[in-house]
mmCIF file of C-alpha atoms in Angstrom:
data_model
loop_
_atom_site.group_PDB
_atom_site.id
_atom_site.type_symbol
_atom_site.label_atom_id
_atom_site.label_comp_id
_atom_site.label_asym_id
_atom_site.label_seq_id
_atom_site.Cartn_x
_atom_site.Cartn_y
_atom_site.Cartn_z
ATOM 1 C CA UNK O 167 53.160 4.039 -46.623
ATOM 2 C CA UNK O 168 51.204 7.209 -46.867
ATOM 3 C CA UNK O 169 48.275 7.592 -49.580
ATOM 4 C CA UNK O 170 46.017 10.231 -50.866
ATOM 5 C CA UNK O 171 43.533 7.391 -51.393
ATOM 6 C CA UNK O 172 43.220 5.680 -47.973
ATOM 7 C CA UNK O 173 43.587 7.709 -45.114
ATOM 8 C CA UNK O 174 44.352 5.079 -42.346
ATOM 9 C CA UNK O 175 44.882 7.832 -39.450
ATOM 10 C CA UNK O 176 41.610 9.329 -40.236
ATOM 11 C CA UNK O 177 39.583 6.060 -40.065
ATOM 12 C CA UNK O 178 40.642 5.065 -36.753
ATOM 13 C CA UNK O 179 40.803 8.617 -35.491
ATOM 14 C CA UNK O 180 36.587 8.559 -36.853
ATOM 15 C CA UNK O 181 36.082 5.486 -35.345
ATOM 16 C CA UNK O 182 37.049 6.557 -31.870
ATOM 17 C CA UNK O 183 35.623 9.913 -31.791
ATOM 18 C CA UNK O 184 32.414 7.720 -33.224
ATOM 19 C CA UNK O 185 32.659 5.754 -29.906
ATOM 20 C CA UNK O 186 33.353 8.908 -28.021
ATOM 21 C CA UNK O 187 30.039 10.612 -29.021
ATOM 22 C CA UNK O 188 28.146 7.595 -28.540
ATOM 23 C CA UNK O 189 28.949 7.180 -25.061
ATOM 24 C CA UNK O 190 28.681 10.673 -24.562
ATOM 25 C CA UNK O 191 25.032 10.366 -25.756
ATOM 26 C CA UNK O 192 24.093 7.550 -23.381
ATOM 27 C CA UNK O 193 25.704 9.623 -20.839
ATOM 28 C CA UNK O 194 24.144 12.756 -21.061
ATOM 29 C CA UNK O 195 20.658 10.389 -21.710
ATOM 30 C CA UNK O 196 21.154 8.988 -18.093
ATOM 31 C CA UNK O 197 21.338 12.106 -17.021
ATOM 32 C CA UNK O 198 18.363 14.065 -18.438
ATOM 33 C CA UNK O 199 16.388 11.231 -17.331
ATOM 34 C CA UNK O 200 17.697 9.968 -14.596
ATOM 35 C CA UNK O 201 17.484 6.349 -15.086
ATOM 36 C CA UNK O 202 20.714 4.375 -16.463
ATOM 37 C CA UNK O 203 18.217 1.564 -17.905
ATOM 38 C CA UNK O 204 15.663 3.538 -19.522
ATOM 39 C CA UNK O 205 14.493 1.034 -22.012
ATOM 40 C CA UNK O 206 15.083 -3.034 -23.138
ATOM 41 C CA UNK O 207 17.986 -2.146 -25.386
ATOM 42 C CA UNK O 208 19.927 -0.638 -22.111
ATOM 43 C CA UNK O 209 19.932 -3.864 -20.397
ATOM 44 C CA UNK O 210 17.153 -5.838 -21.144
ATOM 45 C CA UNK O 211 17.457 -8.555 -18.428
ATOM 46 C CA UNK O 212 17.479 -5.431 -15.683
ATOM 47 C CA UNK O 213 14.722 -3.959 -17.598
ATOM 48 C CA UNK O 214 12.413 -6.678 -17.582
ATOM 49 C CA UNK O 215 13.107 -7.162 -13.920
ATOM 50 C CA UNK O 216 12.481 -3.880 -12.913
ATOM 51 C CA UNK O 217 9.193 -3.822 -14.780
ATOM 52 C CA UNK O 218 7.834 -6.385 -12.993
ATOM 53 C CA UNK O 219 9.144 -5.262 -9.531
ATOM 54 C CA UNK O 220 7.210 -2.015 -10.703
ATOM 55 C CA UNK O 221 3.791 -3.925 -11.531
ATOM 56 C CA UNK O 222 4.679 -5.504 -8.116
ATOM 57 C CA UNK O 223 4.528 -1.937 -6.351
ATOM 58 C CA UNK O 224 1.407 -0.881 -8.276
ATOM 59 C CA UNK O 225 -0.362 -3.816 -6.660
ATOM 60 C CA UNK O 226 0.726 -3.090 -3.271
ATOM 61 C CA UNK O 227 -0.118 0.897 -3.469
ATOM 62 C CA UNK O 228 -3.436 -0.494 -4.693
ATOM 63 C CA UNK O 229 -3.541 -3.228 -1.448
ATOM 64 C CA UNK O 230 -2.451 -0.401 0.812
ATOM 65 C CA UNK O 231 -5.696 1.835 -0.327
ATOM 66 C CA UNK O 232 -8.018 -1.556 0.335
ATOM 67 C CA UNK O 233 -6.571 -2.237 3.601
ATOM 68 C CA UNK O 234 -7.062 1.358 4.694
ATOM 69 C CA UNK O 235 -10.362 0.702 3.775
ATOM 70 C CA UNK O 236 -11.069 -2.381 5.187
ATOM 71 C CA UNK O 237 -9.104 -1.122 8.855
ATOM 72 C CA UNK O 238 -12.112 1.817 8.549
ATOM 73 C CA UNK O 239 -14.804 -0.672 8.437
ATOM 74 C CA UNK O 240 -13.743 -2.879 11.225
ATOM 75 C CA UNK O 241 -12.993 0.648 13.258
ATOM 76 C CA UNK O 242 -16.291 1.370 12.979
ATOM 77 C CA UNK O 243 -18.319 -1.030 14.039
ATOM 78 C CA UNK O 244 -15.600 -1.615 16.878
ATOM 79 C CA UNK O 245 -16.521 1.838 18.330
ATOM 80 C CA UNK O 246 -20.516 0.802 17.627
ATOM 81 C CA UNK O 247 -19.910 -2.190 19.988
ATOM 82 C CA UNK O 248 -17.802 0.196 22.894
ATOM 83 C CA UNK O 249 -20.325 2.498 22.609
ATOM 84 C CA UNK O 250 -23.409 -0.351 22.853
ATOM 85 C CA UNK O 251 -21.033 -1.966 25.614
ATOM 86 C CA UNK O 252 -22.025 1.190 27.617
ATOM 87 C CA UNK O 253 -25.515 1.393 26.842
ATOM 88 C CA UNK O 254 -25.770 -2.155 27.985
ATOM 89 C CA UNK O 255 -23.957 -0.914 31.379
ATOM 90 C CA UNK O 256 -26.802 1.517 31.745
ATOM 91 C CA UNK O 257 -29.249 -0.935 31.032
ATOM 92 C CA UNK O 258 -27.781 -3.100 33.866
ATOM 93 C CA UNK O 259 -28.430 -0.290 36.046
ATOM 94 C CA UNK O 260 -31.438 0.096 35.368
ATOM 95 C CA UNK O 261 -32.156 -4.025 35.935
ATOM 96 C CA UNK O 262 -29.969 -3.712 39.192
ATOM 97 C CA UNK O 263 -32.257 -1.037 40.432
ATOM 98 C CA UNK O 264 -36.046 -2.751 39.272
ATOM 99 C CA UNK O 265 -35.027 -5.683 41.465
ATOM 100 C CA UNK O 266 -36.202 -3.523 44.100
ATOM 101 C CA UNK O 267 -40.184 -3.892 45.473
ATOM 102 C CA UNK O 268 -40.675 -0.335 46.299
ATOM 103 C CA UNK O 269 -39.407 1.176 42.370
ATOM 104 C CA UNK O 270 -41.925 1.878 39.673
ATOM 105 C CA UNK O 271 -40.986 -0.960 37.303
ATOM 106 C CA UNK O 272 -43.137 0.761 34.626
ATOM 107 C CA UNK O 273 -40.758 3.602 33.889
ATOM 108 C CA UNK O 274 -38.104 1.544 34.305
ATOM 109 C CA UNK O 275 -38.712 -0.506 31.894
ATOM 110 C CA UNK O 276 -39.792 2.509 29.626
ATOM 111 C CA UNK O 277 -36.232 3.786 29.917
ATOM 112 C CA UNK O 278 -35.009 -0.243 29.377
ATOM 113 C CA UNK O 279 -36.914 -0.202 26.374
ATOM 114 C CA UNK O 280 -35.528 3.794 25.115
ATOM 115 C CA UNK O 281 -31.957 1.979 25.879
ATOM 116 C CA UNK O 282 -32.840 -0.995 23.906
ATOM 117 C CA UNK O 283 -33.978 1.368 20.869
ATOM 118 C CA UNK O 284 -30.625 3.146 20.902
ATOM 119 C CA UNK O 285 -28.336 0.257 20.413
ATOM 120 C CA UNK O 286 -30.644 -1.640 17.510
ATOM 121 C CA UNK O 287 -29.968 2.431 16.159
ATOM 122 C CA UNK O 288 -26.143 1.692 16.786
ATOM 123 C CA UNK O 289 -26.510 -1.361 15.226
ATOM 124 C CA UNK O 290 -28.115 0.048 12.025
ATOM 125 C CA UNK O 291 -25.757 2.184 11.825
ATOM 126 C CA UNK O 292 -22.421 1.228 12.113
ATOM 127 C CA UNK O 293 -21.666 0.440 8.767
ATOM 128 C CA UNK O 294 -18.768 2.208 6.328
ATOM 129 C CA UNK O 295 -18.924 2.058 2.767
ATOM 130 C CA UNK O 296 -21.918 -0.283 3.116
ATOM 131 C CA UNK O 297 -20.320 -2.851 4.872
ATOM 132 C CA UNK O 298 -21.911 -3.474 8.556
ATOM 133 C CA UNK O 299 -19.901 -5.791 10.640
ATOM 134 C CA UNK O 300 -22.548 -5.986 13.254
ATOM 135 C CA UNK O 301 -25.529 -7.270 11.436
ATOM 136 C CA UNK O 302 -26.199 -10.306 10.568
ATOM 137 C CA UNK O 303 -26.078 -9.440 6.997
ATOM 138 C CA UNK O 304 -22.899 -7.377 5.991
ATOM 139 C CA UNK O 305 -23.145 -6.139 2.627
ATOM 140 C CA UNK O 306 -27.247 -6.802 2.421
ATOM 141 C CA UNK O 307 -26.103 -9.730 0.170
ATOM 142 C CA UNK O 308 -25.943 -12.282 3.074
ATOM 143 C CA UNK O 309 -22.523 -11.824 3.483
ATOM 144 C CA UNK O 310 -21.228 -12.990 6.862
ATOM 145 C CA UNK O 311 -17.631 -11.204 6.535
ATOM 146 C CA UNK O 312 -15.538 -8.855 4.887
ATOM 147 C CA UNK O 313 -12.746 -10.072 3.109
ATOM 148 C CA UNK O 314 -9.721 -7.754 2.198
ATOM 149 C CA UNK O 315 -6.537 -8.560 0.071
ATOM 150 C CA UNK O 316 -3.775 -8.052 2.160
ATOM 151 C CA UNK O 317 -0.452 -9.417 -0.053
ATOM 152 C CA UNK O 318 0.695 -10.902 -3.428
ATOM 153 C CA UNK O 319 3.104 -13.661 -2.904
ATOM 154 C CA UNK O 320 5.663 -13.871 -5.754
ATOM 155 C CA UNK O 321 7.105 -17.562 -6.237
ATOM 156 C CA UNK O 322 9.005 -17.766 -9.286
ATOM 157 C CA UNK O 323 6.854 -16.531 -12.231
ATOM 158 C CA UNK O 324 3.309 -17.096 -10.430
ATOM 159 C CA UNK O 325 1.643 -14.546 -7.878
ATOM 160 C CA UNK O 326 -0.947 -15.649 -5.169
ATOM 161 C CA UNK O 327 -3.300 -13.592 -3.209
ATOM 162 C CA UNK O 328 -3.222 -13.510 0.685
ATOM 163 C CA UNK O 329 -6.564 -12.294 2.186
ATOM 164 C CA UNK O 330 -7.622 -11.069 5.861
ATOM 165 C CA UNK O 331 -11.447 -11.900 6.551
ATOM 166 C CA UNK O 332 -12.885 -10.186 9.969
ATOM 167 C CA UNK O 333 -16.317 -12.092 10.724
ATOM 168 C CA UNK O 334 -19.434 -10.231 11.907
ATOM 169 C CA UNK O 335 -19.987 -10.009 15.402
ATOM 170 C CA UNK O 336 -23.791 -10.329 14.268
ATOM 171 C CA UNK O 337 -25.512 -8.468 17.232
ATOM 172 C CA UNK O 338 -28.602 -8.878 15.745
ATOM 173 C CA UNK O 339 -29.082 -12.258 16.423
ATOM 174 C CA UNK O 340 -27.112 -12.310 19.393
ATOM 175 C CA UNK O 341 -27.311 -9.092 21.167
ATOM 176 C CA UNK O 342 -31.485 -9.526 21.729
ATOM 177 C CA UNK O 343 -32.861 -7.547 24.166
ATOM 178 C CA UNK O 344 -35.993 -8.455 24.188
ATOM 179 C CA UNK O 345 -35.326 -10.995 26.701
ATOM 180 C CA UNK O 346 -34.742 -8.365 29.550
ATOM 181 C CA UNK O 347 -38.282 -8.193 31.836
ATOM 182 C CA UNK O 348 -38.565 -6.024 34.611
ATOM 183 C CA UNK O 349 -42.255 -5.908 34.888
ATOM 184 C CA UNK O 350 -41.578 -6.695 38.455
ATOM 185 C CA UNK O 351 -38.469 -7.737 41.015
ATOM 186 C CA UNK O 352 -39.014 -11.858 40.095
ATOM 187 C CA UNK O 353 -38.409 -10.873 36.485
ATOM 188 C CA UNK O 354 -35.603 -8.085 36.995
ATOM 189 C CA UNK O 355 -33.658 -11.176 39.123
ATOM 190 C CA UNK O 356 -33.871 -13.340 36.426
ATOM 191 C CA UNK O 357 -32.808 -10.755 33.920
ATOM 192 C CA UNK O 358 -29.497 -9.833 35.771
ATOM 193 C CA UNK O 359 -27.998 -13.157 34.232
ATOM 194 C CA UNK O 360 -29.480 -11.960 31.123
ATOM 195 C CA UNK O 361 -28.139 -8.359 30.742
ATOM 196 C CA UNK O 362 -24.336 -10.287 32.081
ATOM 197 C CA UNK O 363 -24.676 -12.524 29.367
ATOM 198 C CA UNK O 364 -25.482 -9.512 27.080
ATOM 199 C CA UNK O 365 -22.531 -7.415 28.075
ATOM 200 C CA UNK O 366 -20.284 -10.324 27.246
ATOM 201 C CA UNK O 367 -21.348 -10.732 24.138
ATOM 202 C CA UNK O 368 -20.733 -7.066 23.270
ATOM 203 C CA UNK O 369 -17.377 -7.048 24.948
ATOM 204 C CA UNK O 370 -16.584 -10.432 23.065
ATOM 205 C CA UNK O 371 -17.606 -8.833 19.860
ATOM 206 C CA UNK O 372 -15.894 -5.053 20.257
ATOM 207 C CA UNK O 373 -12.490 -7.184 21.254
ATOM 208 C CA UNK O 374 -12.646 -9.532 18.390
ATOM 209 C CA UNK O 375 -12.961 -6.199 16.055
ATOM 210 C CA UNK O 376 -10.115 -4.973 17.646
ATOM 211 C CA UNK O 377 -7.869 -7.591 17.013
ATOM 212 C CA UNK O 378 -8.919 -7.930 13.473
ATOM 213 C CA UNK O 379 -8.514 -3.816 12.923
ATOM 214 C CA UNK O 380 -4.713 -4.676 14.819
ATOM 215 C CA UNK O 381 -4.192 -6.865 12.553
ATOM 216 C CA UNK O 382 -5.091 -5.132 9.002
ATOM 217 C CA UNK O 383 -3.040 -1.640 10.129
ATOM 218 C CA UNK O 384 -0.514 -4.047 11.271
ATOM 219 C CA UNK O 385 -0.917 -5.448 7.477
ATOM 220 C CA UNK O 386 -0.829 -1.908 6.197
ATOM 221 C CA UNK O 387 2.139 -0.493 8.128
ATOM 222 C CA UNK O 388 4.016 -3.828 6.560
ATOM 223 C CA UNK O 389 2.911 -3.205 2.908
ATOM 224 C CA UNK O 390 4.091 0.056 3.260
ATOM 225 C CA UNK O 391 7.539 -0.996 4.446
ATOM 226 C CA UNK O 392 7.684 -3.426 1.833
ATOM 227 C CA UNK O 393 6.758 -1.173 -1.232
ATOM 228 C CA UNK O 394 9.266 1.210 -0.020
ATOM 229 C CA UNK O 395 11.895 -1.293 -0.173
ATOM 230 C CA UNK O 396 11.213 -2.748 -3.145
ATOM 231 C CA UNK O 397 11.126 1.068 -4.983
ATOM 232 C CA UNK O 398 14.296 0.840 -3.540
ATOM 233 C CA UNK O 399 15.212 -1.982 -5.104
ATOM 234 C CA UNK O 400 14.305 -0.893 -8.599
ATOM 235 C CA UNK O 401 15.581 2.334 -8.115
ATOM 236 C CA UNK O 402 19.141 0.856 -7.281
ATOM 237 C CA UNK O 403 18.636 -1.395 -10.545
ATOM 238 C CA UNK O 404 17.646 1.088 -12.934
ATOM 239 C CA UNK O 405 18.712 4.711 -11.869
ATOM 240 C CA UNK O 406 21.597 7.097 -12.967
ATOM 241 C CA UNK O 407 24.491 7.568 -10.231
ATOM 242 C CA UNK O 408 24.582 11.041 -10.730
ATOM 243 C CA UNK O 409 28.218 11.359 -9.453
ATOM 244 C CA UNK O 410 29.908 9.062 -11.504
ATOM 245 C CA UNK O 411 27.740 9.904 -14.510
ATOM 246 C CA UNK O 412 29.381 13.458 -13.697
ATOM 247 C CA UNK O 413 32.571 12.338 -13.866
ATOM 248 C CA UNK O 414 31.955 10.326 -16.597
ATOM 249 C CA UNK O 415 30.483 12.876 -18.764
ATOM 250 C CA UNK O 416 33.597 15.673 -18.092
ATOM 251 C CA UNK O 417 35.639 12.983 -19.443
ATOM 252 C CA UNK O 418 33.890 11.662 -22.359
ATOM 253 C CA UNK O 419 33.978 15.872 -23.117
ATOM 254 C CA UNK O 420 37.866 15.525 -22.863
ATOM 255 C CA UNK O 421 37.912 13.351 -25.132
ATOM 256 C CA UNK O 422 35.629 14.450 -27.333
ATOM 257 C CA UNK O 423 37.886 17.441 -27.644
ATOM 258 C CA UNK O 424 41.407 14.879 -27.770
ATOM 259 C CA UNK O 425 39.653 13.207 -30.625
ATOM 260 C CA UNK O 426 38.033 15.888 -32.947
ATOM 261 C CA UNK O 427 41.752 17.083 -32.653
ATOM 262 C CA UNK O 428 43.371 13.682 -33.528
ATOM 263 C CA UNK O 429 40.921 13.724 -36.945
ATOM 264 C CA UNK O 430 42.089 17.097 -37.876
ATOM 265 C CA UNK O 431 45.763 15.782 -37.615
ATOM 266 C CA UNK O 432 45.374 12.423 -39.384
ATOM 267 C CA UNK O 433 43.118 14.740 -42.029
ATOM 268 C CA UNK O 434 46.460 16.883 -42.731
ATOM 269 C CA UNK O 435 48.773 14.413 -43.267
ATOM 270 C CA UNK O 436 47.901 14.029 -46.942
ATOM 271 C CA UNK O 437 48.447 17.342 -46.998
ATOM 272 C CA UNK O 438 52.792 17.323 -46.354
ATOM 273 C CA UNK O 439 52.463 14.784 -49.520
ATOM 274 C CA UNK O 440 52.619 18.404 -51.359
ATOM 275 C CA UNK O 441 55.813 19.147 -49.983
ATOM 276 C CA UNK O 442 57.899 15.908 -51.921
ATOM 277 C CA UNK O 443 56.462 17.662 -54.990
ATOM 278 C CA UNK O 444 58.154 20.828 -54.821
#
């Protein structure tokens, strides 16, 4: 039955070129922006994922930059402790040699004590950012480490930290000189076992910075690794494939075109109702 009144053609021709523009909409949406689930009403269970993958990334950026800086502070004082490692070489020397009875013992022990100087100096000054792994006091707030965050641990819905802590060497207390005496050969023998103890302690403390600057890049290099991945992740989640949204949107255009013409048809029929009136 056709009527002038109710146009049944037309509806369902509106309908689908309705649908038609819609989906061309979303289409061309994905790709202006590039991302397939731009908001909750997308997908909402992808959306919420991805958002929390992406606070998840924010906080390892942000661990990356603290790690970087905690790596610098141990690297520091590790070269302070090579380079006092050496001094305390040249101090040897200079014990080795007052042992002797025909050396004057007074200038040695000037240059022992212009040696000694130099590496409280090093000491002193091998800090970075304020931190100072080789006093006895770190952060001049009795602090006997540095502690850096080095992970969050996602179980489920609850995160937990994961720190790194690199102790102070503390050279202060034990790298003191002031138990080296060459005043004369009895007292440069004695010191000998001194100075070896000395330069064991310094070697102790310059390879337990290394390990614990080893250990934060090998943190860092990890982090990295695993923020890349997980931008991966989201990215896989929540972005446009630009080749099939291509395709997509040519035909979503084709019929676009196949449907504005199927409403101007089923809009004429009411039309050859004229001709049973003739």
């Amino acid at each position: 039955m056709t009527s002038i009144l109710t146009n049944n053609g037309a509806m369902v021709a509106l309908q689908t070129l309705q649908s038609i523009n819609s989906n061309l909409t979303d289409t061309q949406n994905q790709i202006s922006t590039g991302k397939e689930v731009a908001s909750a009403k997308d997908n909402s269970a992808i959306w919420a994922i991805s958002k929390v993958m992406e606070s998840d990334v924010a906080g390892f950026d942000a661990i990356k930059d603290g790690l970087a800086l905690g790596e610098s502070t141990v690297e520091v004082a590790m070269a302070g402790a090579e380079q006092i490692t050496e001094i305390l070489k040249d101090i040897k020397e200079k014990v080795v040699a007052a042992t002797g009875e025909n050396v004057d013992h007074t200038k040695i022990g000037a240059e022992i004590t212009q040696l000694t100087a130099q590496v409280n100096q090093i000491i002193g000054a091998s800090q970075f950012n304020g931190a100072n792994l080789l006093s006895d006091d770190v952060d001049g707030n009795g602090a006997t480490d540095i502690t850096v965050l080095s992970s969050l641990d996602r179980s489920g819905g609850s995160v937990t930290a994961s720190n790194i802590t690199v102790a102070t060497v503390d050279f202060v207390t034990n790298l003191d000189l002031s138990d080296i005496d060459v005043t004369d050969s009895t007292n440069a023998d004695a010191s000998l076992a001194l100075i070896e103890a000395h330069i064991q302690t310094a070697v102790d403390g310059a390879a337990a910075l290394g390990a614990g600057s080893a250990r934060l890049s090998s943190q860092q290099e990890f982090v990295g690794k695993l923020s890349d991945t997980m931008k991966s992740g989201i990215g896989a989640m929540v972005d446009t494939d630009m080749e099939a949204a291509s395709a997509r949107l040519k035909a979503l255009q084709t019929q676009q075109q196949l449907g504005v013409q199927a409403l101007s048809i089923a809009n004429s029929a009411p039309q050859t109702l004229q001709q049973l009136f003739r």
